[in-house]
Every structure is written in structure tokens, then in C-alpha cells.
PDB file of C-alpha atoms in Angstrom:
ATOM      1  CA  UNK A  28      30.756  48.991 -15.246  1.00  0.00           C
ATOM      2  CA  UNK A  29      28.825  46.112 -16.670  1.00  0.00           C
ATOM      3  CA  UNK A  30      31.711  43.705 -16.096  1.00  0.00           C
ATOM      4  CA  UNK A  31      31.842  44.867 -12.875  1.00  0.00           C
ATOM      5  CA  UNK A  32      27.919  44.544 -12.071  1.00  0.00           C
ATOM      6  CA  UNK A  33      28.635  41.080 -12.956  1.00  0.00           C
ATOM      7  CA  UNK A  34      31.599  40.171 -11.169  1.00  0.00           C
ATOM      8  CA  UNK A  35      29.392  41.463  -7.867  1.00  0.00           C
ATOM      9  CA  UNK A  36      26.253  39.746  -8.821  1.00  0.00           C
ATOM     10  CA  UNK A  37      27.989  36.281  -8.644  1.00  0.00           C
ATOM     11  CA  UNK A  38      28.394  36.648  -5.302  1.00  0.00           C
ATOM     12  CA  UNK A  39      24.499  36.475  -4.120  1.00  0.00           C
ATOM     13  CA  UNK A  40      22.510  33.288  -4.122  1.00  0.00           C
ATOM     14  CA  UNK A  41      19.156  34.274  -5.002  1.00  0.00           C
ATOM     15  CA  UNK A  42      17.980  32.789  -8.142  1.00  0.00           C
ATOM     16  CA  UNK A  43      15.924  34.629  -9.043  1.00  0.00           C
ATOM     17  CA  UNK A  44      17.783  38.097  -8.134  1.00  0.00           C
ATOM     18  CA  UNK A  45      20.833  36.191 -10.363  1.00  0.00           C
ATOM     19  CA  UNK A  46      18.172  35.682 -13.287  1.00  0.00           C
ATOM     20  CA  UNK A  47      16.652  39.260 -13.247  1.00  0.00           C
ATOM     21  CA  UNK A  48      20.163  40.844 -12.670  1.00  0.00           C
ATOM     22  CA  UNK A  49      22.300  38.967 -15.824  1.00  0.00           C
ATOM     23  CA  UNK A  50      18.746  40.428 -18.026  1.00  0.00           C
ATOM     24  CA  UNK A  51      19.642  43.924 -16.968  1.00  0.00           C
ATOM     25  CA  UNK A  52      23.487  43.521 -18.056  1.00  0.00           C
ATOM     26  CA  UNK A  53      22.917  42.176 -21.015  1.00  0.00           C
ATOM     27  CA  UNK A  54      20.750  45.171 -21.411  1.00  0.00           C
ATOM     28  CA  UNK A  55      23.538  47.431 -20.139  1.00  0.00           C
ATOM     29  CA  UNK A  56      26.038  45.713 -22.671  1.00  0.00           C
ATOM     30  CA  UNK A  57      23.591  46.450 -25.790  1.00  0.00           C
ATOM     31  CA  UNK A  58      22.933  49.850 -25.167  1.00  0.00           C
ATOM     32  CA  UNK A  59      26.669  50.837 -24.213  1.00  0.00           C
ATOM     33  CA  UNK A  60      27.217  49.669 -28.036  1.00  0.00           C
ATOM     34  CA  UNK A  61      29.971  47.209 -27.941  1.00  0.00           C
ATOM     35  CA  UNK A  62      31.462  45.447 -30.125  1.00  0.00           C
ATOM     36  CA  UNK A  63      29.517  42.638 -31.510  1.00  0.00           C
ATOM     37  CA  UNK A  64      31.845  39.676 -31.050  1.00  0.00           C
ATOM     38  CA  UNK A  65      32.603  40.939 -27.146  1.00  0.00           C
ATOM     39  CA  UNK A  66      28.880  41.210 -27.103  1.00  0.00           C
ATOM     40  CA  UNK A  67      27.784  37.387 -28.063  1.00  0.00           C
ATOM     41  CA  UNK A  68      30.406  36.387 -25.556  1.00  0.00           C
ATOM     42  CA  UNK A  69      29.337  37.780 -22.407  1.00  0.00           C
ATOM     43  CA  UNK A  70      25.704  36.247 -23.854  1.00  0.00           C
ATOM     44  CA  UNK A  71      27.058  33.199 -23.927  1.00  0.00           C
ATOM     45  CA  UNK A  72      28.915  33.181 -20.669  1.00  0.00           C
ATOM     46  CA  UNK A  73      25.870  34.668 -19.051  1.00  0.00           C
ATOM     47  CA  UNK A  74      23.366  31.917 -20.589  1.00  0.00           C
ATOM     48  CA  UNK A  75      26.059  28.892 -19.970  1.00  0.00           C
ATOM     49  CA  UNK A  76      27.575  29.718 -16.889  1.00  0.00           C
ATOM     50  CA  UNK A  77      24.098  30.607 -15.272  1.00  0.00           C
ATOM     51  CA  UNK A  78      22.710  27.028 -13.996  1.00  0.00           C
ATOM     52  CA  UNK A  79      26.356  26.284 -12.049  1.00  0.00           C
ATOM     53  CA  UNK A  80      26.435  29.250 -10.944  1.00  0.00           C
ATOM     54  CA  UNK A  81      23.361  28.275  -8.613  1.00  0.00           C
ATOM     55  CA  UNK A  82      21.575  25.826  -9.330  1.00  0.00           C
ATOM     56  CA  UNK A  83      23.591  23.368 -10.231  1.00  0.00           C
ATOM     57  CA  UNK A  84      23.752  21.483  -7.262  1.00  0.00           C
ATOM     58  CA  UNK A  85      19.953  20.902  -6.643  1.00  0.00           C
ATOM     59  CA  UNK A  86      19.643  19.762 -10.678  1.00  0.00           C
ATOM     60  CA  UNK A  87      22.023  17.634  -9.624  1.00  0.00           C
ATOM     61  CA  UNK A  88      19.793  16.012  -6.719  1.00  0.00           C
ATOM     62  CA  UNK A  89      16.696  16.215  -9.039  1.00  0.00           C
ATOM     63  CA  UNK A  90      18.275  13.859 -11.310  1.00  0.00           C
ATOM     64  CA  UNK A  91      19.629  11.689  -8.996  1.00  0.00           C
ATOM     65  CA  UNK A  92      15.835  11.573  -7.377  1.00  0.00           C
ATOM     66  CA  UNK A  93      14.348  10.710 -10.892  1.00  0.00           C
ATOM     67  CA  UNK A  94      16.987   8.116 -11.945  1.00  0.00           C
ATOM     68  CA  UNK A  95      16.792   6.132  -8.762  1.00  0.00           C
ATOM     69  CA  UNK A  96      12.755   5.386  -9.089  1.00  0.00           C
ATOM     70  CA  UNK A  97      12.519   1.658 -11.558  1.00  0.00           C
ATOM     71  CA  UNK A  98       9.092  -0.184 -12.217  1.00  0.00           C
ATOM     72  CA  UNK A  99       9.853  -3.774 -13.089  1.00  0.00           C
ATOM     73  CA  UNK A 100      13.430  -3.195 -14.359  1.00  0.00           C
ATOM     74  CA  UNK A 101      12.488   0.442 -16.253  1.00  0.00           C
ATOM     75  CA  UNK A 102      13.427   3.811 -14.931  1.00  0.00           C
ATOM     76  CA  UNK A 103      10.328   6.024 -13.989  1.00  0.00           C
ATOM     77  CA  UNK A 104      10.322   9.946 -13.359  1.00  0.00           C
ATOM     78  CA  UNK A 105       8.736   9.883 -10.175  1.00  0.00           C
ATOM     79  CA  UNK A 106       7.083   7.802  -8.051  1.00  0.00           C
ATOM     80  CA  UNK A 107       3.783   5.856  -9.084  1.00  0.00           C
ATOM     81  CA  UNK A 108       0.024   6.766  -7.681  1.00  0.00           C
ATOM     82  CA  UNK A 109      -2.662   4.065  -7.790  1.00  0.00           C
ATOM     83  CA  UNK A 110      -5.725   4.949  -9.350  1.00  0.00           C
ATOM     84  CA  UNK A 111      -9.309   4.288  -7.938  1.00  0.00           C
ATOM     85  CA  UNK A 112      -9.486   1.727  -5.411  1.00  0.00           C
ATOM     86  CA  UNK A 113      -6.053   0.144  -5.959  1.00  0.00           C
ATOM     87  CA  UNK A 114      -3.325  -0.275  -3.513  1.00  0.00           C
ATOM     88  CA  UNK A 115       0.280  -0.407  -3.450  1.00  0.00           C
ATOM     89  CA  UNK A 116       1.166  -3.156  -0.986  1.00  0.00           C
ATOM     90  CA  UNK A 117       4.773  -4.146  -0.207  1.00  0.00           C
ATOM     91  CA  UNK A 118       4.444  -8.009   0.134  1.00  0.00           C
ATOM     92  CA  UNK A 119       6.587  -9.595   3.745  1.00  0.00           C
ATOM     93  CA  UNK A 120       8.148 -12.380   3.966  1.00  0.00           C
ATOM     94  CA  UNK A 121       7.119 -15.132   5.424  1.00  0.00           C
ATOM     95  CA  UNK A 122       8.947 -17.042   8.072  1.00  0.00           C
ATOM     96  CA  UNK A 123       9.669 -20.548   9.824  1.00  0.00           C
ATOM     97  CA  UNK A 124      10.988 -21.118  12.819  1.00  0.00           C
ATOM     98  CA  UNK A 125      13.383 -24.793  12.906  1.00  0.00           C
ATOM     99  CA  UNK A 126      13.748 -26.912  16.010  1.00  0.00           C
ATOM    100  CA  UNK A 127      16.783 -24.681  17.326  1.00  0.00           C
ATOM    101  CA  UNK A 128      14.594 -21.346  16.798  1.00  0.00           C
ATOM    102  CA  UNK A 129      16.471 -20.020  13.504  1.00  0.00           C
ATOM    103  CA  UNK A 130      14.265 -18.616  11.610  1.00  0.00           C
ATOM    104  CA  UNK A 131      13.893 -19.551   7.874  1.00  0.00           C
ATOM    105  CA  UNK A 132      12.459 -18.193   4.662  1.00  0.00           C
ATOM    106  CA  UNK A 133       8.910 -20.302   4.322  1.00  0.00           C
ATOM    107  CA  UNK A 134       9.217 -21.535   0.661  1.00  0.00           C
ATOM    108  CA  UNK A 135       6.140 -24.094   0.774  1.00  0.00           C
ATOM    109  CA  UNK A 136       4.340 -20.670   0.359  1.00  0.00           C
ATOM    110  CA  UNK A 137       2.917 -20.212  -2.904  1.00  0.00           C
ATOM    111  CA  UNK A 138       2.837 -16.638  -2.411  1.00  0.00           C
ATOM    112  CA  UNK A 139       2.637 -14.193   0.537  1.00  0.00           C
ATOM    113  CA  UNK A 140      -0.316 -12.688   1.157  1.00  0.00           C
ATOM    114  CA  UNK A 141       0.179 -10.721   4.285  1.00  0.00           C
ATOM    115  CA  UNK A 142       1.099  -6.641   3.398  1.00  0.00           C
ATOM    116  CA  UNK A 143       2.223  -3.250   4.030  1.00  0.00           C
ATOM    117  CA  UNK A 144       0.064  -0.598   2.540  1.00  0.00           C
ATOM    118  CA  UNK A 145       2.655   1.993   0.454  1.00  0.00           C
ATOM    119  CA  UNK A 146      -0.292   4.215  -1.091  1.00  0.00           C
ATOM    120  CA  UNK A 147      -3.650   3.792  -2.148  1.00  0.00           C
ATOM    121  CA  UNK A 148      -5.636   5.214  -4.231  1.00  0.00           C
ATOM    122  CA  UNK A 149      -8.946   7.267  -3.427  1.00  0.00           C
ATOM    123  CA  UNK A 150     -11.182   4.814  -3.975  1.00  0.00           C
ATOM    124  CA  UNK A 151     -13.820   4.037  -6.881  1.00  0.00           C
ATOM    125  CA  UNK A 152     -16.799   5.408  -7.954  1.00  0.00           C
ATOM    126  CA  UNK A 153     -20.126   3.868  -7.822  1.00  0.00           C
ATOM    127  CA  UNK A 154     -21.253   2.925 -11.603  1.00  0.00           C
ATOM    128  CA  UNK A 155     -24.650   3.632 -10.939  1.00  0.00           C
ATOM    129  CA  UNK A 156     -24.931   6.655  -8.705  1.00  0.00           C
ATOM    130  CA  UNK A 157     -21.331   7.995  -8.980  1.00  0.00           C
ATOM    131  CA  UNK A 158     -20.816   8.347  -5.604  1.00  0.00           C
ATOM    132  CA  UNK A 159     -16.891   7.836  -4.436  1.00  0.00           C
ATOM    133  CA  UNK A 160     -16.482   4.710  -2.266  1.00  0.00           C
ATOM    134  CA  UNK A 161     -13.514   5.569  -0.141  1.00  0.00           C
ATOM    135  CA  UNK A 162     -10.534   3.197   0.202  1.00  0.00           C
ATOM    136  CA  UNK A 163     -10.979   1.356   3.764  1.00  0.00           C
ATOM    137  CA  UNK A 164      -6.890   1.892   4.500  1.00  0.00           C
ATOM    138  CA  UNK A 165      -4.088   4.337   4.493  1.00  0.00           C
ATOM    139  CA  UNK A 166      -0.289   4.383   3.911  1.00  0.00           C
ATOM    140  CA  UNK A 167       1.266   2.285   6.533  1.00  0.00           C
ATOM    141  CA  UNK A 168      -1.624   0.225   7.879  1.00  0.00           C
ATOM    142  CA  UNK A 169      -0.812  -3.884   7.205  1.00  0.00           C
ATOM    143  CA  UNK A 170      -3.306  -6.030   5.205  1.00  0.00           C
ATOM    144  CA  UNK A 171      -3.992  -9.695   4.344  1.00  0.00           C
ATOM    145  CA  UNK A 172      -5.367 -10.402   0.900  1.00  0.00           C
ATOM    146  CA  UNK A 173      -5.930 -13.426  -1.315  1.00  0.00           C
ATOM    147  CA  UNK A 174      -2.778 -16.014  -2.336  1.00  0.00           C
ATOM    148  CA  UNK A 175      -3.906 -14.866  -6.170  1.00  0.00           C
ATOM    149  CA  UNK A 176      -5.232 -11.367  -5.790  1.00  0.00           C
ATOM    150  CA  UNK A 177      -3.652  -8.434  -7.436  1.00  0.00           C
ATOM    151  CA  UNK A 178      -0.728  -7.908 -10.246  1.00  0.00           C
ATOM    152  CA  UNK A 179       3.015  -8.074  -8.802  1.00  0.00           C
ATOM    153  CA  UNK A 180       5.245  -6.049  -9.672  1.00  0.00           C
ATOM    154  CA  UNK A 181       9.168  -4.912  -8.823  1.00  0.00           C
ATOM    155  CA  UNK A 182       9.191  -1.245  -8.056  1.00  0.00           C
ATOM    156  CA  UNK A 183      12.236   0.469  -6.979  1.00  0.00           C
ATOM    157  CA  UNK A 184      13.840  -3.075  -6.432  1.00  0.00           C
ATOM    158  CA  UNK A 185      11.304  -4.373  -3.650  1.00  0.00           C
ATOM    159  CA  UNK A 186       8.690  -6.949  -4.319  1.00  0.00           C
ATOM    160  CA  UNK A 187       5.090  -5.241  -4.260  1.00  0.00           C
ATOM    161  CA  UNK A 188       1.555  -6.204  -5.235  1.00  0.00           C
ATOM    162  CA  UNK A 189      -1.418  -4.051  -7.035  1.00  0.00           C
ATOM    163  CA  UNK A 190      -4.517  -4.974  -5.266  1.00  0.00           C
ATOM    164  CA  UNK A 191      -8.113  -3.600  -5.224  1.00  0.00           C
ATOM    165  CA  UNK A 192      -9.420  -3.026  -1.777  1.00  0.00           C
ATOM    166  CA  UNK A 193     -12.108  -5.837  -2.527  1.00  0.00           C
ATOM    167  CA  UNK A 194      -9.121  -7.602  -2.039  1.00  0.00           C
ATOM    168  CA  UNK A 195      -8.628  -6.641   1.492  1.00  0.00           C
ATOM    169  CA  UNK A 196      -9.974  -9.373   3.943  1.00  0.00           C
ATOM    170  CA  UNK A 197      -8.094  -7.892   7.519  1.00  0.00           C
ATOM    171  CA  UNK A 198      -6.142  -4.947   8.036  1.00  0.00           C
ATOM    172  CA  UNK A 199      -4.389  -3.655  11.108  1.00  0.00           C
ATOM    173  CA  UNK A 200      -1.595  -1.354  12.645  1.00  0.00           C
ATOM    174  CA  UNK A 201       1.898  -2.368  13.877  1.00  0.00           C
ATOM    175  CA  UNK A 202       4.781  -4.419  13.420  1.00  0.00           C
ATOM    176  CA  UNK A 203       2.460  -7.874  14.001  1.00  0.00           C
ATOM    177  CA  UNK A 204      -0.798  -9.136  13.471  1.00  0.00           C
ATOM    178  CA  UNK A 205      -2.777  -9.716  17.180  1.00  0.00           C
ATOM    179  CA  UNK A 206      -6.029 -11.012  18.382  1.00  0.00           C
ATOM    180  CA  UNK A 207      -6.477  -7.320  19.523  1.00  0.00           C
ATOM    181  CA  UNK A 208      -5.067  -5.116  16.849  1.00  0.00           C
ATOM    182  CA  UNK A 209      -7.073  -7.054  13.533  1.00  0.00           C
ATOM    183  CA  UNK A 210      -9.966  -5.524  12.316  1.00  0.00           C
ATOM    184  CA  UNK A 211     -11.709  -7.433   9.263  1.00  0.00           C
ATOM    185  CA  UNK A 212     -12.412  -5.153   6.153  1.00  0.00           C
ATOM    186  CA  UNK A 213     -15.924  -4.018   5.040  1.00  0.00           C
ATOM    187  CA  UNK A 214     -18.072  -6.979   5.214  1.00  0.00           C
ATOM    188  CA  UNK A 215     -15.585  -9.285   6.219  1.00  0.00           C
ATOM    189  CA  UNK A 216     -16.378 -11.387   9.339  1.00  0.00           C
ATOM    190  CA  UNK A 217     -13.704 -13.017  11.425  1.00  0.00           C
ATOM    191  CA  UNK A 218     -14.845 -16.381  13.021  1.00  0.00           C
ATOM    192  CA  UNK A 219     -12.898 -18.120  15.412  1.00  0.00           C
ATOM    193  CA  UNK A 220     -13.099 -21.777  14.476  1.00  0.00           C
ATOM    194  CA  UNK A 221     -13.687 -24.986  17.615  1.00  0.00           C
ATOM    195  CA  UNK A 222     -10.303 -26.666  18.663  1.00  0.00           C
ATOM    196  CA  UNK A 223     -12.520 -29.729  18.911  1.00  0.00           C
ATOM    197  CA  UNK A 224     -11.064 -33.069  19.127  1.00  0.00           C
ATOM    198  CA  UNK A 225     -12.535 -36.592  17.693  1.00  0.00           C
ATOM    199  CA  UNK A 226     -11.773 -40.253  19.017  1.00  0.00           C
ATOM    200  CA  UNK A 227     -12.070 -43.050  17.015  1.00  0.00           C
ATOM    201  CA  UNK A 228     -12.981 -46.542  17.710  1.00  0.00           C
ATOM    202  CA  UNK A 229      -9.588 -47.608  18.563  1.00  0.00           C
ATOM    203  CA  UNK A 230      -8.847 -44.805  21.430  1.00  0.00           C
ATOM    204  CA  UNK A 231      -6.996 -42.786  19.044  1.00  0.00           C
ATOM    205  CA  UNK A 232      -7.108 -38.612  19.583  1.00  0.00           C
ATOM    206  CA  UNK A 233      -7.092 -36.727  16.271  1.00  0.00           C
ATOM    207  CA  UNK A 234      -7.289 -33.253  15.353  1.00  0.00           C
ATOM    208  CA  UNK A 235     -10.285 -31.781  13.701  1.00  0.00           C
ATOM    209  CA  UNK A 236      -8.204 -30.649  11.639  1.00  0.00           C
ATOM    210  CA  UNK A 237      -7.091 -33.870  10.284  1.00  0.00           C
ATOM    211  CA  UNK A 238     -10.969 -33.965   9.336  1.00  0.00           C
ATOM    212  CA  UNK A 239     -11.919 -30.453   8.805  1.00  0.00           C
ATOM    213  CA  UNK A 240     -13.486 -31.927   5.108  1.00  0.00           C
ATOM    214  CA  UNK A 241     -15.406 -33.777   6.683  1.00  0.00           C
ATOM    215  CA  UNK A 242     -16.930 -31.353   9.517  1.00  0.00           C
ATOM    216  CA  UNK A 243     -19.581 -28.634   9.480  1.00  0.00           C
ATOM    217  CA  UNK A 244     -18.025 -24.770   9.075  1.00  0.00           C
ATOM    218  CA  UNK A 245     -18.960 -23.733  12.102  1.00  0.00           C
ATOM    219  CA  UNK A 246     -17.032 -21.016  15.100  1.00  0.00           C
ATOM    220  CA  UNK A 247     -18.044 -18.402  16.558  1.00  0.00           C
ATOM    221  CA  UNK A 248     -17.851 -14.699  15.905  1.00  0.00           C
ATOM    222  CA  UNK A 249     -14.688 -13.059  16.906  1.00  0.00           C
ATOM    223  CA  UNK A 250     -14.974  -9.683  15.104  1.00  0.00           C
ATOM    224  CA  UNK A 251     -17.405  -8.498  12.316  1.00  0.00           C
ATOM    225  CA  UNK A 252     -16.489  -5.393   9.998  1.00  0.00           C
ATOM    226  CA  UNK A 253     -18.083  -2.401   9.007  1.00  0.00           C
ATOM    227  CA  UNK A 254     -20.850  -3.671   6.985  1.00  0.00           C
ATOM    228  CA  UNK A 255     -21.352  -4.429   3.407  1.00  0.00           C
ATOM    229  CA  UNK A 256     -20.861  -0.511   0.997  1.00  0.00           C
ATOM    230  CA  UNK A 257     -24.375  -0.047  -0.349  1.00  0.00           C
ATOM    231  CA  UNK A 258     -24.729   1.777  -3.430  1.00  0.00           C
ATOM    232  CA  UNK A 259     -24.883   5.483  -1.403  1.00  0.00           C
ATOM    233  CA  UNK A 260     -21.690   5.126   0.208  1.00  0.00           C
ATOM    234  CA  UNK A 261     -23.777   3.687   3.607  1.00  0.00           C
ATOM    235  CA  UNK A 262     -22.569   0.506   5.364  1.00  0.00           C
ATOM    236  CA  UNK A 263     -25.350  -2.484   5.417  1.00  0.00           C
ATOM    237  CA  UNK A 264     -24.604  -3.413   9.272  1.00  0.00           C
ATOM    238  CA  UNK A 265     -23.310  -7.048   9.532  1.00  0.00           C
ATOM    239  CA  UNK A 266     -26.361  -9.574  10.221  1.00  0.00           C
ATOM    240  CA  UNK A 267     -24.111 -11.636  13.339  1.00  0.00           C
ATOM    241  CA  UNK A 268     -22.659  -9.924  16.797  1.00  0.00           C
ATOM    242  CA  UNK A 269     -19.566 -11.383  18.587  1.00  0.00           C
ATOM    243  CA  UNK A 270     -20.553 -14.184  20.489  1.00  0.00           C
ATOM    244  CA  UNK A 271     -22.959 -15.860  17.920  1.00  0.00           C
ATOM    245  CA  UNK A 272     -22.125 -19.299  16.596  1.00  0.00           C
ATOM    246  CA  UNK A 273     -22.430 -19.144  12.835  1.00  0.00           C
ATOM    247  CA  UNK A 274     -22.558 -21.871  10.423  1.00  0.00           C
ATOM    248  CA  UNK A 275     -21.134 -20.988   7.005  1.00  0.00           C
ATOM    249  CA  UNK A 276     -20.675 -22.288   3.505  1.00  0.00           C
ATOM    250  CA  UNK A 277     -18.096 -25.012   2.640  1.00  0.00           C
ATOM    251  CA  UNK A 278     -14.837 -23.339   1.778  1.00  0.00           C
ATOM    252  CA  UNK A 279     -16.354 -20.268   1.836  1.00  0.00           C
ATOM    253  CA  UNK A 280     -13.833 -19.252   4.640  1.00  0.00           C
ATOM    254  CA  UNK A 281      -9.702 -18.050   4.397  1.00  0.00           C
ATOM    255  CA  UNK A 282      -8.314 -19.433   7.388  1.00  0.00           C
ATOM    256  CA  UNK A 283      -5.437 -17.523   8.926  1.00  0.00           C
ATOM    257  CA  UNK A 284      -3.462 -18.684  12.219  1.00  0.00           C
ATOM    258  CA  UNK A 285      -3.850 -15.219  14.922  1.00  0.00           C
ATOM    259  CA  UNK A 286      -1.542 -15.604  18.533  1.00  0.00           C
ATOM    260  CA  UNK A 287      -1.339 -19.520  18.149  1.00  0.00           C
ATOM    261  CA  UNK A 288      -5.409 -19.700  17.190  1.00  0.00           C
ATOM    262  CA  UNK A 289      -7.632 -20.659  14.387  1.00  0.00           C
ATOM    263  CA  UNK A 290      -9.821 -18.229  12.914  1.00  0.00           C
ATOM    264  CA  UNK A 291     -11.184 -18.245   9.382  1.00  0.00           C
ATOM    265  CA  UNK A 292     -12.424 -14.997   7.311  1.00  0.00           C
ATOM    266  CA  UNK A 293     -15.895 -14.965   5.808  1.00  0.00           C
ATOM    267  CA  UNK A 294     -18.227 -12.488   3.963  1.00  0.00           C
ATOM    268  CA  UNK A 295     -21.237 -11.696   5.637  1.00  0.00           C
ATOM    269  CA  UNK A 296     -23.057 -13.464   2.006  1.00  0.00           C
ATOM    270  CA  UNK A 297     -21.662 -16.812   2.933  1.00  0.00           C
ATOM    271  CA  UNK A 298     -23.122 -17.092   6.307  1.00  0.00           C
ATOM    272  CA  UNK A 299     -25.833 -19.417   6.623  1.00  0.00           C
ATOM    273  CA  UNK A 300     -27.068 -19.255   9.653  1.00  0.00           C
ATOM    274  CA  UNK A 301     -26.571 -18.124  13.361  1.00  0.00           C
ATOM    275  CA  UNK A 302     -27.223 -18.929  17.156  1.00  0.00           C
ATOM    276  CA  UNK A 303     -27.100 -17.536  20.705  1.00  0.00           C
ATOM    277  CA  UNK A 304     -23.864 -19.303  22.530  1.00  0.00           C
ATOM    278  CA  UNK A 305     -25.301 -21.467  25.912  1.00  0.00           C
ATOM    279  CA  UNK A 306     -24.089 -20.485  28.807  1.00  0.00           C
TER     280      UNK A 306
END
């Protein structure tokens, strides 16, 4: 009868109903008294033959999910979480486009510094009042950080970066960065800088950007962030409105090219000074 039981229980695939049912016949086995050696055996096939019986197929995909995660060349057992305010960011590549339109990798870059957000952590704690500054982005939004900020690594064969969301100057959502879809992190201020031109004494048109040492940081505000985190959590509204022209410090600002324009990114601290536009 035991054999039996067994023979029929094979056929369900219920784990657990398997698991509680090969208990009861190895019950049934010990108190019909048989022999000892017959006994161990139909222990042994019960314990060993248990896992393929049912589960071998999702162990199977476990392990093949745990082996395929690597960190810098190492297997891992799952996949990583950032801690605090850090964030995963998947670095892009930067492209060129030659005189015939192909498109080439940009290798005058030192690094790239343009992002896709992979996870982030929750965001750090205030040292002084403990409360939890929350991260300013989520899994999937874009960001543009600093050429040195943050610790590369190679996870799961792809190039990524560990930054801190102080990090973060500009973050938005979709497949390319726009004059519409930017929004400039925390206290971040995006200014859009003048396409002025100079003339020398010789009739000769150069940029101003030939010359940009040599001329006052000034633009005008494009779009200003949330404010500066005070120590409650609060934003500190930013001091300029879109419009102003703003002066700021010398190389204060991260210049970034947006839709064929020149804008530069400045904290709200490195602004000197501001002024109504004339009509």
C-alpha cells in the first residue's frame, strides 16, 4: 500500500502536498515494520528523488538568475541596492556626427557624464536633525552629472557610475535631452548664456566664445530648480525667476549644449547678482 501511495503521489504537482505526503509514507513504512535495509532505501529515494521530482526545474532558473549577476568581473547573488543618497546610473555614449552624417563614438571625451538612472537609493539623513532627505530621481529618469563625480564600476557587463545625488546638476524624462523636458536638480539654476558676437579692429567677426575668458558670466535665467534642502527637509526657494539676467562667478558654471543652444548650470551660491531684462 505504501508503494502504491507513492507511485500515485508522483503524479500531483503541489509541493507542498508532495512534501507532506512522502512524511506520511515514510511514516506508513516504519510502522508496517519492514525490513531495515528496504526501509533506508525508500528514505533515500524519497529524500533524493524529491527536488526533481518538482522542483527541479525552477532551482534550475534560480541558479541561472544568481550566476548571471557580475560586479566588476565577480559573480554576485542578486542584484545590488544603493544605499543613502547614491545612484546607480548607466553611463551613454556619446556621439559625433562626420561630414556624411555617420555617426561616431566621441573619444575626445574624457568621460561621459550624461545618464540613465538604474536605482537609487532612499536618500540620506540629515546629521543634525535626522530627518531623511529624499533622492530628487527615480529608476528610469536621465541625469547629467560632473566629468569626475562618482565611482565606476562594470556591473553585469555594462559600464555604470555610483553617484550621490549632490551630484545631479539636470535630470529629465525620455530618450533625449530638450529645452522643454530638462529640469535642473535642487538648487541648480540653468542659465542660458548671450550668442554675442565681437569685432575687432580689422573687421574680423569672432565668437564669444573664442573669448569667453575674457568676458563677464553673464545669461539669463532659463529654468531654476526646486530650491536649496534646508536642514528640515524644506526647499530654500531659488533667489532669481526666469527672465532675470544674472551675473555669476568665474567658472562657477557647467556648460552643456541643449537643441543647438548654450546654457551653463549654476548653484544658486554662485550667483552674484541679478536684473530685470529691458524690454
Amino acid at each position: 500500500p505504501a508503494v502504491s501511495l507513492l507511485n500515485r503521489l508522483q503524479l500531483t504537482s503541489n509541493p507542498i502536498s508532495l512534501r507532506i505526503a512522502y512524511f506520511i509514507t515514510l511514516s506508513t513504512i516504519f510502522k508496517m515494520r519492514l525490513p531495515s535495509v528496504l526501509s533506508a532505501a525508500m528514505m533515500a529515494t524519497a529524500v533524493s528523488g524529491f527536488a526533481p521530482s518538482f522542483n527541479n526545474q525552477n532551482q534550475m532558473r534560480v541558479s541561472t538568475n544568481l550566476n548571471s549577476m557580475t560586479l566588476d568581473g565577480q559573480d554576485i547573488r542578486g542584484p545590488i541596492t544603493p544605499l543613502g543618497n547614491f545612484v546607480l546610473v548607466r553611463t551613454k555614449d556619446s556621439l559625433s556626427a562626420t561630414g556624411g552624417g555617420i555617426l561616431l563614438p566621441d573619444m575626445s571625451q574624457e568621460r561621459p557624464t550624461e545618464g540613465e538612472v538604474m536605482s537609487a537609493g532612499p536618500g540620506k539623513l540629515h546629521p543634525h536633525t535626522g530627518v531623511r532627505i529624499t533622492n530628487p530621481v527615480s529608476v528610469g529618469m536621465s541625469v547629467l552629472y560632473g566629468k569626475f563625480d562618482g565611482t565606476p564600476m562594470t556591473y553585469d557587463d555594462e559600464q555604470m557610475q555610483m553617484i550621490r545625488d549632490d551630484d545631479i546638476m539636470l535630470f529629465y524624462t525620455g530618450v533625449k535631452m530638450t529645452q522643454k523636458n530638462v529640469n535642473p536638480c535642487r538648487d541648480y539654476v540653468l542659465v542660458k548664456l548671450d550668442e554675442e558676437k565681437l569685432e575687432t579692429e580689422s573687421g574680423v567677426v569672432i565668437a564669444a566664445a573664442v573669448t569667453k575668458d575674457d568676458l563677464p558670466c553673464v545669461g539669463t535665467v532659463f529654468k531654476v530648480g526646486e530650491g536649496r534642502m534646508s536642514s528640515t527637509g524644506e526647499y530654500t526657494p531659488s533667489p532669481v525667476k526666469i527672465g532675470q539676467m544674472v551675473k555669476f562667478k568665474d567658472y562657477a558654471g557647467n556648460d552643456v549644449k541643449i537643441d543647438g543652444d548654450e546654457f551653463s548650470l549654476v548653484r544658486m551660491v554662485d550667483i552674484l547678482c541679478s536684473t530685470e531684462i529691458k524690454d
